[in-house]
Coordinates of C-alpha atoms in Angstrom, one line a residue:
M30 CA 13.8 -6.9 -28.0
T31 CA 12.9 -5.3 -24.7
R32 CA 10.7 -7.4 -22.7
P33 CA 7.5 -5.9 -21.4
V34 CA 6.8 -5.1 -17.8
T35 CA 4.2 -7.4 -16.2
A36 CA 2.6 -7.7 -12.8
F37 CA 5.4 -10.0 -11.6
G38 CA 6.0 -9.6 -7.9
P39 CA 7.8 -7.8 -6.3
D40 CA 6.8 -9.1 -2.8
F41 CA 6.0 -12.7 -4.3
P42 CA 7.6 -12.9 -7.8
F43 CA 5.5 -15.8 -9.1
A44 CA 4.5 -16.0 -12.8
Y45 CA 0.7 -16.5 -12.5
D46 CA 0.1 -16.0 -16.2
D47 CA 2.5 -18.8 -17.0
W48 CA 0.8 -21.0 -14.4
I49 CA -2.6 -20.7 -15.8
T50 CA -1.7 -21.0 -19.5
S51 CA 0.5 -24.2 -19.1
P52 CA -0.8 -26.9 -21.3
V53 CA -0.3 -29.5 -18.5
G54 CA -2.9 -27.7 -16.3
L55 CA -2.8 -26.5 -12.7
G56 CA -2.9 -29.9 -11.2
S57 CA -5.4 -32.5 -9.9
I58 CA -7.3 -33.7 -6.9
P59 CA -7.8 -37.3 -5.8
Q60 CA -10.5 -39.5 -7.4
D61 CA -12.5 -39.8 -4.2
R62 CA -12.6 -35.9 -3.8
L63 CA -14.0 -35.2 -7.2
G64 CA -17.3 -33.4 -7.0
A65 CA -16.5 -32.0 -3.5
E66 CA -18.5 -28.8 -2.8
V67 CA -16.6 -25.6 -2.1
A68 CA -18.4 -22.4 -0.9
V69 CA -17.3 -19.3 -2.8
I70 CA -18.4 -16.1 -1.0
G71 CA -18.7 -13.3 -3.4
A72 CA -19.3 -13.4 -7.2
G73 CA -16.8 -10.7 -8.1
T74 CA -13.5 -11.2 -10.0
A75 CA -11.8 -13.3 -7.4
G76 CA -14.9 -15.5 -6.8
V77 CA -15.7 -16.1 -10.4
V78 CA -12.2 -16.8 -11.6
A79 CA -11.5 -19.2 -8.7
G80 CA -14.8 -20.9 -9.4
H81 CA -13.9 -21.4 -13.0
E82 CA -10.5 -23.0 -12.2
L83 CA -11.8 -25.0 -9.4
M84 CA -14.6 -26.3 -11.8
K85 CA -11.9 -27.4 -14.2
L86 CA -10.2 -29.4 -11.4
G87 CA -13.5 -31.3 -10.8
V88 CA -14.6 -29.4 -7.7
R89 CA -18.2 -28.0 -7.4
P90 CA -17.9 -24.3 -6.6
V91 CA -21.1 -23.0 -5.0
L92 CA -21.2 -19.2 -5.3
Y93 CA -22.9 -16.8 -2.8
E94 CA -23.6 -13.2 -3.6
S95 CA -25.1 -10.5 -1.4
G96 CA -25.4 -7.8 -3.9
K97 CA -24.9 -7.5 -7.6
F98 CA -23.1 -10.2 -9.6
G99 CA -19.7 -8.8 -10.6
G100 CA -18.5 -7.1 -7.4
R101 CA -16.5 -4.0 -8.2
L102 CA -16.5 -4.8 -11.9
R103 CA -19.8 -3.1 -12.2
S104 CA -21.0 -2.0 -15.6
E105 CA -24.3 -0.1 -15.2
T106 CA -26.3 0.3 -18.4
F107 CA -28.1 3.6 -19.1
E108 CA -31.8 3.3 -19.3
G109 CA -33.2 2.7 -22.7
T110 CA -30.0 1.4 -24.2
E111 CA -28.4 -2.0 -24.5
D112 CA -24.6 -1.2 -24.4
V113 CA -24.2 2.4 -23.4
I114 CA -22.6 1.9 -19.9
A115 CA -21.1 3.6 -16.9
E116 CA -18.1 1.8 -15.4
L117 CA -18.8 2.3 -11.7
G118 CA -15.9 0.2 -10.4
G119 CA -12.9 -0.9 -12.3
M120 CA -12.7 0.9 -15.6
R121 CA -9.0 1.0 -16.8
F122 CA -6.8 -2.0 -17.0
P123 CA -3.0 -1.8 -17.6
V124 CA -1.5 -4.2 -20.1
S125 CA 0.9 -5.4 -17.6
S126 CA -2.1 -7.3 -15.9
R127 CA -1.3 -10.4 -17.9
A128 CA -3.3 -12.9 -15.7
F129 CA -6.4 -10.8 -16.0
Y130 CA -6.0 -10.4 -19.8
H131 CA -5.8 -14.2 -20.1
Y132 CA -9.4 -14.3 -19.1
V133 CA -10.5 -11.3 -21.3
D134 CA -8.9 -13.2 -24.3
L135 CA -10.5 -16.5 -23.1
V136 CA -14.1 -15.1 -23.3
G137 CA -13.4 -13.1 -26.5
L138 CA -13.8 -9.5 -25.3
E139 CA -12.2 -6.5 -27.0
S140 CA -10.2 -3.7 -25.3
R141 CA -9.2 -0.2 -26.4
P142 CA -6.9 2.4 -25.0
F143 CA -8.4 4.3 -22.1
P144 CA -8.7 8.1 -22.5
N145 CA -6.3 9.1 -19.7
P146 CA -4.7 12.5 -19.5
L147 CA -2.3 13.5 -22.1
T148 CA -2.8 10.3 -24.1
E149 CA -3.7 10.0 -27.8
A150 CA -7.0 8.3 -26.7
A151 CA -8.0 11.4 -24.8
G152 CA -7.2 13.6 -27.8
S153 CA -6.6 16.7 -25.6
T154 CA -6.4 17.4 -21.8
V155 CA -7.2 20.5 -19.8
I156 CA -5.6 21.1 -16.4
D157 CA -7.3 23.6 -14.2
L158 CA -5.6 24.6 -10.9
E159 CA -6.4 27.6 -8.7
G160 CA -8.5 29.1 -11.6
V161 CA -5.9 28.8 -14.1
T162 CA -6.7 26.6 -17.2
E163 CA -4.0 25.0 -19.4
F164 CA -4.8 23.2 -22.7
A165 CA -2.6 20.5 -24.0
R166 CA -2.6 17.7 -26.6
D167 CA 0.6 16.2 -25.0
A168 CA 3.0 16.9 -22.1
D169 CA 5.1 19.3 -24.2
D170 CA 2.2 21.7 -24.5
L171 CA 2.1 22.2 -20.6
P172 CA 4.0 25.0 -18.8
R173 CA 7.6 24.1 -17.7
L174 CA 6.3 23.7 -14.1
Y175 CA 4.5 20.4 -15.0
Q176 CA 7.5 18.9 -16.6
E177 CA 9.6 19.9 -13.6
V178 CA 7.1 18.0 -11.4
A179 CA 7.2 14.9 -13.6
D180 CA 11.1 14.9 -13.9
A181 CA 11.4 15.3 -10.1
Y182 CA 9.2 12.3 -9.5
H183 CA 11.1 10.1 -11.8
A184 CA 14.4 11.3 -10.4
A185 CA 13.1 10.6 -6.9
L186 CA 12.3 7.0 -7.7
E187 CA 15.8 6.4 -9.1
E188 CA 17.3 8.2 -6.2
F189 CA 16.0 5.8 -3.5
A190 CA 15.0 2.6 -5.2
D191 CA 17.3 1.7 -8.1
F192 CA 14.2 1.8 -10.0
T193 CA 15.6 1.1 -13.4
E194 CA 17.4 -2.1 -12.1
L195 CA 14.2 -3.0 -10.3
Q196 CA 12.1 -2.8 -13.3
Q197 CA 14.6 -4.7 -15.3
A198 CA 14.3 -7.6 -12.9
V199 CA 10.6 -7.5 -13.4
R200 CA 11.0 -7.5 -17.2
D201 CA 13.4 -10.5 -16.9
R202 CA 11.3 -12.3 -14.4
D203 CA 14.4 -12.6 -12.4
A204 CA 12.9 -13.6 -9.1
R205 CA 16.1 -13.9 -7.1
R206 CA 17.4 -10.4 -8.2
L207 CA 14.1 -8.8 -7.7
K208 CA 13.9 -10.0 -4.1
E209 CA 17.5 -9.0 -3.5
L210 CA 16.4 -5.5 -4.5
W211 CA 12.9 -5.3 -3.1
D212 CA 13.1 -6.9 0.3
P213 CA 15.5 -4.2 1.8
I214 CA 13.2 -1.6 0.4
A215 CA 10.2 -3.3 2.0
E216 CA 12.1 -3.3 5.4
A217 CA 13.1 0.3 5.2
W218 CA 9.9 1.9 3.7
D219 CA 6.9 0.0 5.1
E220 CA 6.4 2.6 7.9
R221 CA 7.0 5.6 5.7
T222 CA 4.4 7.5 3.8
F223 CA 4.1 8.5 0.2
Y224 CA 4.3 12.1 1.2
D225 CA 7.4 11.4 3.2
F226 CA 9.0 9.9 0.2
V227 CA 8.2 13.0 -1.9
L228 CA 9.3 15.5 0.8
S229 CA 12.6 13.8 1.6
S230 CA 13.8 13.2 -1.9
K231 CA 16.6 15.4 -3.2
A232 CA 14.8 16.1 -6.4
F233 CA 11.7 17.5 -4.6
R234 CA 13.7 19.2 -2.0
G235 CA 15.2 21.4 -4.6
L236 CA 11.8 22.6 -5.5
G237 CA 9.1 24.5 -3.6
F238 CA 5.8 23.6 -2.1
R239 CA 4.0 24.6 -5.3
H240 CA 5.6 21.7 -7.1
R241 CA 4.5 19.2 -4.4
E242 CA 1.1 20.7 -4.5
V243 CA 0.8 20.3 -8.3
F244 CA 2.1 16.8 -7.9
G245 CA -0.8 16.1 -5.5
Q246 CA -3.4 17.6 -7.8
V247 CA -2.2 16.4 -11.2
G248 CA 0.3 13.6 -10.3
F249 CA 1.7 11.2 -12.9
G250 CA -0.1 8.8 -15.2
T251 CA -3.9 9.0 -14.5
G252 CA -4.1 12.2 -12.3
G253 CA -3.6 13.6 -8.9
W254 CA -2.3 11.5 -5.9
D255 CA -2.8 13.6 -2.8
S256 CA -5.4 11.3 -1.5
D257 CA -2.7 8.7 -1.4
F258 CA -0.2 10.8 0.4
P259 CA -1.0 9.2 3.8
N260 CA -0.3 5.7 2.3
S261 CA 2.6 3.4 2.8
M262 CA 5.1 4.3 0.0
L263 CA 5.4 0.6 -0.8
E264 CA 1.8 0.8 -2.1
I265 CA 2.7 3.5 -4.5
L266 CA 6.0 2.1 -5.5
R267 CA 4.4 -1.2 -6.7
V268 CA 2.0 0.7 -8.9
N269 CA 5.0 2.4 -10.6
L270 CA 7.2 -0.6 -10.7
L271 CA 4.5 -2.8 -12.3
E272 CA 3.2 -0.1 -14.7
L273 CA -0.2 -0.3 -13.2
D274 CA -0.8 3.3 -14.0
D275 CA 0.5 3.1 -17.6
N276 CA -0.8 1.8 -20.8
Q277 CA -4.3 1.2 -19.7
R278 CA -7.2 0.0 -21.7
F279 CA -11.0 -0.3 -21.1
I280 CA -13.2 -3.2 -22.1
V281 CA -15.6 -2.6 -24.9
G282 CA -19.2 -3.0 -23.8
G283 CA -18.4 -3.1 -20.1
V284 CA -15.8 -5.1 -18.1
E285 CA -18.7 -6.8 -16.1
R286 CA -19.3 -8.9 -19.3
L287 CA -16.0 -10.7 -18.5
L288 CA -17.4 -12.3 -15.3
H289 CA -20.8 -13.0 -17.0
R290 CA -19.2 -14.7 -19.9
L291 CA -16.8 -16.7 -17.6
W292 CA -19.8 -17.7 -15.6
R293 CA -21.6 -19.1 -18.5
Q294 CA -18.7 -20.3 -20.7
P295 CA -18.2 -24.2 -20.8
A296 CA -14.8 -25.4 -20.0
V297 CA -13.0 -28.7 -20.4
C298 CA -13.3 -30.1 -17.0
R299 CA -12.3 -33.3 -15.1
H300 CA -15.2 -35.2 -13.7
W301 CA -17.9 -32.9 -15.0
P302 CA -19.7 -33.7 -18.3
E303 CA -19.0 -31.9 -21.6
G304 CA -20.7 -28.5 -21.7
T305 CA -20.4 -27.8 -18.0
S306 CA -20.3 -24.2 -16.8
L307 CA -20.2 -22.4 -13.6
A308 CA -23.7 -21.4 -14.2
S309 CA -24.9 -25.0 -14.8
L310 CA -23.3 -26.2 -11.7
N311 CA -25.0 -23.5 -9.7
G312 CA -28.4 -24.1 -11.2
G313 CA -28.2 -21.0 -13.4
A314 CA -27.9 -18.5 -10.4
T315 CA -25.7 -17.7 -7.3
L316 CA -27.1 -18.3 -3.7
G317 CA -27.9 -15.2 -1.8
R318 CA -25.9 -13.6 1.1
A319 CA -23.8 -15.8 3.3
A320 CA -24.9 -15.0 6.8
C321 CA -22.9 -17.6 8.8
I322 CA -19.5 -19.6 8.3
E323 CA -18.8 -22.1 11.0
R324 CA -16.9 -25.4 11.3
N325 CA -19.1 -28.6 11.3
G326 CA -18.5 -31.8 13.1
S327 CA -17.0 -33.7 10.1
G328 CA -14.0 -31.4 9.6
G329 CA -15.7 -29.3 6.9
F330 CA -17.9 -26.2 7.1
T331 CA -21.4 -25.2 7.3
V332 CA -22.5 -22.0 5.4
V333 CA -25.8 -20.5 6.3
D334 CA -27.6 -18.1 3.9
Q335 CA -29.7 -15.1 4.6
W336 CA -32.8 -17.4 4.6
G337 CA -31.6 -19.8 7.1
N338 CA -30.6 -22.5 4.7
A339 CA -27.5 -24.5 5.8
R340 CA -25.1 -26.3 3.4
E341 CA -22.1 -28.4 4.2
Y342 CA -18.7 -27.8 2.3
A343 CA -15.3 -29.3 2.2
A344 CA -13.7 -25.9 2.1
V345 CA -14.6 -22.1 1.9
L346 CA -13.3 -19.3 -0.2
V347 CA -14.0 -15.8 1.1
T348 CA -13.6 -13.0 -1.4
C349 CA -15.6 -10.2 0.1
Q350 CA -14.1 -7.1 1.7
S351 CA -12.5 -8.0 5.0
H352 CA -14.7 -5.8 7.1
L353 CA -17.8 -7.8 6.1
L354 CA -16.4 -10.6 8.2
T355 CA -17.2 -8.7 11.4
T356 CA -20.2 -6.7 10.1
S357 CA -22.2 -8.8 7.7
V358 CA -21.2 -12.4 8.1
S359 CA -21.2 -14.2 11.4
V360 CA -17.8 -16.1 11.3
D361 CA -16.7 -18.5 13.9
E362 CA -13.8 -16.6 15.5
S363 CA -11.7 -19.8 15.9
L364 CA -11.3 -20.2 12.1
F365 CA -8.7 -17.5 11.9
D366 CA -5.9 -16.8 14.3
Q367 CA -6.3 -13.6 16.3
K368 CA -3.2 -11.9 14.5
L369 CA -5.1 -12.6 11.1
W370 CA -8.2 -11.1 12.7
M371 CA -6.1 -8.0 13.5
A372 CA -5.1 -7.7 9.9
L373 CA -8.6 -8.2 8.5
D374 CA -10.1 -5.8 10.9
R375 CA -7.4 -3.0 10.5
T376 CA -7.4 -3.1 6.7
R377 CA -8.1 0.4 5.7
Y378 CA -10.4 1.1 2.7
M379 CA -10.4 4.2 0.7
Q380 CA -13.5 6.1 -0.4
A381 CA -14.3 6.7 -4.1
A382 CA -17.3 8.4 -5.9
K383 CA -18.1 8.5 -9.6
S384 CA -20.9 10.5 -11.4
F385 CA -21.9 9.7 -14.9
V386 CA -24.3 11.1 -17.5
M387 CA -25.3 9.8 -21.0
V388 CA -25.3 12.4 -23.8
D389 CA -26.8 12.5 -27.2
R390 CA -23.5 12.2 -29.1
P391 CA -19.8 13.0 -28.5
F392 CA -20.4 16.7 -28.9
W393 CA -17.3 17.6 -27.0
K394 CA -15.3 16.9 -30.2
D395 CA -17.0 20.0 -31.9
V396 CA -14.5 22.6 -32.5
D397 CA -15.0 25.9 -30.6
P398 CA -14.6 28.6 -33.3
R399 CA -13.4 31.0 -30.9
T400 CA -10.3 28.9 -29.8
G401 CA -10.0 26.2 -32.6
R402 CA -10.0 23.6 -29.7
P403 CA -12.5 20.9 -28.8
L404 CA -15.3 22.2 -26.7
L405 CA -14.4 19.9 -23.9
S406 CA -11.3 17.8 -23.1
M407 CA -10.2 15.3 -20.5
T408 CA -10.1 17.5 -17.4
L409 CA -8.0 17.4 -14.2
T410 CA -8.8 20.0 -11.7
D411 CA -8.7 21.0 -8.0
R412 CA -12.4 21.6 -8.1
I413 CA -14.9 19.0 -6.9
T414 CA -15.0 17.0 -10.1
R415 CA -11.2 16.2 -9.8
G416 CA -11.3 14.0 -12.9
T417 CA -13.6 14.1 -16.0
Y418 CA -13.5 11.6 -18.7
F419 CA -15.2 11.2 -22.1
F420 CA -16.3 7.9 -23.8
D421 CA -17.1 8.0 -27.6
N422 CA -19.4 5.2 -28.8
G423 CA -19.4 6.5 -32.4
P424 CA -20.5 9.8 -34.1
D425 CA -24.2 9.0 -34.3
R426 CA -24.6 7.2 -31.0
P427 CA -25.1 8.2 -27.4
A428 CA -21.8 8.9 -25.5
V429 CA -20.9 8.9 -21.9
I430 CA -19.3 11.5 -19.7
C431 CA -17.8 10.6 -16.3
L432 CA -18.3 14.1 -14.9
S433 CA -16.5 13.4 -11.7
Y434 CA -14.2 10.6 -10.4
S435 CA -12.9 11.5 -6.8
W436 CA -11.4 9.8 -3.9
M437 CA -11.2 10.3 -0.1
T438 CA -12.2 13.9 1.0
D439 CA -13.6 14.8 -2.3
A440 CA -15.6 11.7 -2.4
L441 CA -16.9 12.4 1.1
K442 CA -18.1 15.8 0.0
V443 CA -21.0 14.2 -2.2
L444 CA -21.6 11.2 0.0
P445 CA -24.9 12.3 1.4
L446 CA -26.1 13.8 -2.0
G447 CA -28.4 12.4 -4.5
P448 CA -27.6 11.8 -8.2
E449 CA -29.1 15.1 -9.5
R450 CA -27.4 17.3 -6.9
R451 CA -24.0 15.5 -7.7
V452 CA -24.5 16.2 -11.3
E453 CA -25.4 19.9 -10.8
L454 CA -22.3 20.5 -8.7
A455 CA -20.1 18.8 -11.4
L456 CA -21.8 20.8 -14.1
A457 CA -21.3 24.1 -12.1
A458 CA -17.5 23.3 -11.8
L459 CA -17.2 22.5 -15.4
D460 CA -19.0 25.7 -16.3
R461 CA -16.3 27.7 -14.6
I462 CA -13.5 25.7 -16.7
Y463 CA -15.5 25.9 -19.9
P464 CA -17.5 29.0 -19.8
G465 CA -20.2 29.2 -22.4
V466 CA -20.2 25.5 -23.3
D467 CA -23.6 23.9 -23.0
I468 CA -23.5 20.4 -21.6
R469 CA -26.9 20.3 -20.1
S470 CA -28.9 20.3 -23.4
H471 CA -27.0 17.1 -24.6
I472 CA -27.9 14.9 -21.4
R473 CA -30.2 12.1 -21.8
G474 CA -31.9 9.9 -19.3
N475 CA -31.1 9.7 -15.7
P476 CA -27.5 10.0 -14.2
I477 CA -25.7 7.0 -12.7
V478 CA -23.6 7.5 -9.6
V479 CA -21.8 5.4 -6.9
S480 CA -20.2 5.9 -3.5
W481 CA -18.6 2.6 -2.7
E482 CA -18.3 3.5 1.0
A483 CA -22.0 3.7 1.2
D484 CA -22.6 0.3 -0.1
E485 CA -23.3 -2.2 2.5
N486 CA -21.7 -5.0 0.6
F487 CA -18.3 -3.1 0.3
L488 CA -17.9 -0.4 2.9
G489 CA -15.2 1.2 0.7
A490 CA -13.7 1.2 -2.8
F491 CA -10.2 -0.4 -2.3
K492 CA -7.6 -0.9 0.2
G493 CA -5.0 1.8 0.8
A494 CA -2.4 0.4 3.2
L495 CA -1.2 2.7 5.9
P496 CA 2.4 2.8 7.2
G497 CA 3.1 -0.4 9.2
H498 CA 0.4 -2.5 7.4
Y499 CA 3.0 -4.6 5.6
R500 CA 2.7 -7.2 8.2
Y501 CA -1.0 -7.3 8.0
N502 CA -0.9 -7.7 4.3
H503 CA 1.7 -10.4 4.6
R504 CA -0.6 -12.4 7.0
M505 CA -3.6 -12.1 4.6
Y506 CA -1.7 -12.8 1.5
G507 CA 0.2 -15.8 2.8
H508 CA -2.7 -17.5 4.5
F509 CA -3.3 -19.7 1.5
V510 CA -0.2 -21.8 2.4
Q511 CA -1.7 -23.6 5.4
K512 CA 0.7 -26.5 6.1
G513 CA 1.8 -24.7 9.4
L514 CA -1.7 -23.8 10.6
P515 CA -3.6 -25.7 13.3
E516 CA -6.0 -28.1 12.0
A517 CA -9.0 -26.0 13.2
E518 CA -7.7 -23.1 10.9
R519 CA -7.4 -25.0 7.7
G520 CA -9.7 -25.2 4.9
I521 CA -11.0 -21.5 4.7
F522 CA -9.1 -19.3 2.2
L523 CA -9.0 -15.6 1.4
A524 CA -8.8 -13.7 -2.0
G525 CA -9.6 -10.4 -3.5
D526 CA -7.6 -7.4 -4.4
G527 CA -7.7 -6.2 -0.8
V528 CA -5.7 -9.4 0.2
S529 CA -3.2 -8.7 -2.6
W530 CA -0.2 -6.5 -2.7
T531 CA -1.9 -4.3 -5.4
P532 CA -5.2 -3.2 -4.1
A533 CA -7.5 -1.4 -6.5
W534 CA -6.2 -3.3 -9.4
V535 CA -8.1 -6.4 -10.8
E536 CA -4.8 -8.2 -11.3
G537 CA -4.6 -8.5 -7.5
A538 CA -8.0 -10.2 -7.4
V539 CA -7.0 -12.6 -10.0
Q540 CA -3.6 -13.6 -8.5
T541 CA -5.0 -14.1 -4.9
S542 CA -7.9 -16.1 -6.5
L543 CA -5.4 -18.5 -8.1
N544 CA -3.5 -18.7 -4.8
A545 CA -6.7 -19.8 -3.2
V546 CA -7.3 -22.4 -6.1
W547 CA -3.9 -23.9 -5.1
G548 CA -4.8 -23.9 -1.4
V549 CA -8.2 -25.6 -2.0
M550 CA -6.6 -28.1 -4.4
T551 CA -3.9 -29.2 -1.8
H552 CA -6.5 -29.1 1.1
L553 CA -8.5 -31.7 -0.8
G554 CA -5.4 -33.9 -1.0
G555 CA -4.4 -32.7 -4.7
A556 CA -1.2 -31.3 -6.1
S557 CA 0.2 -29.1 -8.8
H558 CA 1.3 -30.9 -12.0
P559 CA 5.0 -31.6 -11.6
D560 CA 5.9 -29.7 -14.6
N561 CA 3.9 -26.7 -13.5
P562 CA 4.4 -25.9 -9.9
G563 CA 1.9 -23.6 -8.2
P564 CA 2.3 -20.6 -6.0
G565 CA 2.3 -22.7 -2.9
D566 CA 5.0 -25.1 -4.1
V567 CA 7.5 -22.3 -4.4
W568 CA 6.3 -20.3 -1.4
D569 CA 9.3 -21.0 0.9
E570 CA 11.7 -19.9 -1.9
L571 CA 9.9 -16.7 -3.0
K572 CA 7.7 -15.7 -0.1
P573 CA 7.6 -12.0 1.1
V574 CA 10.2 -10.8 3.5
A575 CA 9.1 -11.3 7.1
L576 CA 9.2 -8.1 9.1
P577 CA 9.8 -8.5 13.0
D578 CA 6.8 -7.8 15.3

């Protein structure tokens, strides 16, 4: 039986899913540190997952949140409904994200296949490029050009990366072999772009510009990738290698429910009484925005909230986007080495915008008598909408259309515009693709839109590492192992998908939160269970390759 691909490595091949599911637990802290308070800055995935695991160890995590609980797992409910939602942040979750799905299963949520292009869940797909529209139920229905693009990309991966052998090492969880293959790639490709990879491959050199253009607009898996062309190729290769763009599912009722349930769900904890939850330890609500983080006189930390209230902590876990540490939170500069500050400040975040409307029913499934096809299909286009997705809640229930999901330049086009104008632009684009199809009469309530770069609590959607940023990522990711740091820099930890090697994927937030749990545990004098070593225990053996400065 072929083993599945999981998000195992490749930079640090540690089995997080095995660590958190071991019956012996993650470890323990000394008796005299039980009940120690740890500040957790941010109630998104990284903050809530870390808080849950720290609570089980007998720590009191105190959560701060400056905006909306859930971070970028933001499920917005349409007015007048209870469960018709727009997924403004994370909305599709690959099955290779095993640590993430551990928590999905823990709180009892259901997932279903996401309606990505050319999948059974989508039903049908329309690709509209340069005014030419192609209808397909699967890839075989598309013109030969599209298959040539897909074949060229797969050939290019094999050509430069021994992709099949790399992925087999991931399947086998063979950490040593994976590092043997991956580390030289990291050294060779950190400073080269995704577009450089496409352009320099033999497979694409044998094709024309039109093939590269179509690849940028339509891409592979979930859609076009031209907005990632300037990124480091390593960023893209990880996505392919770990199947982050394949076999994706959505969480029924909204993914934000995961964090709300984890917040309220009692757990078996050391030190805390039966029935304890993160919510009960926090008095039922998070604190507000953390305004200041500084070292106190007793070796711990002082965190001051937006109202001037100061609290003392044994350690601090920071999960917010890194730019907020210089724009929103006043942080004692001596807490981080200047090289780490460079990494935090130079992290580059990508823009993203979405526009959703609720409609009376899944009318797009109605058959057009002129064509015999559905009225509307999952749509990829070079127009302003870029990607349009359809979510069916049942034949007699309100449904949802994500009219537009766009990144970078396309997201910036609508940045200054209000919800109604964004919807009008999207509808005008779809009118040209589907002439005569009436969408407007089906719309109910008010649209829901987001531009993550305009949110003062995020300043961008997710990290997109540029060439040369591997070193920065290494500094941020490896910061949880603090045995070599000066005493003045110990006790404050970083987590979040922007700290991970897989930005934009919730698995990165989960894995870095677990790194931070190990870091806090050992900072408080604790240790992993001897039968279940944690990420810091095997760091020297598995750590990412160090590139020279």
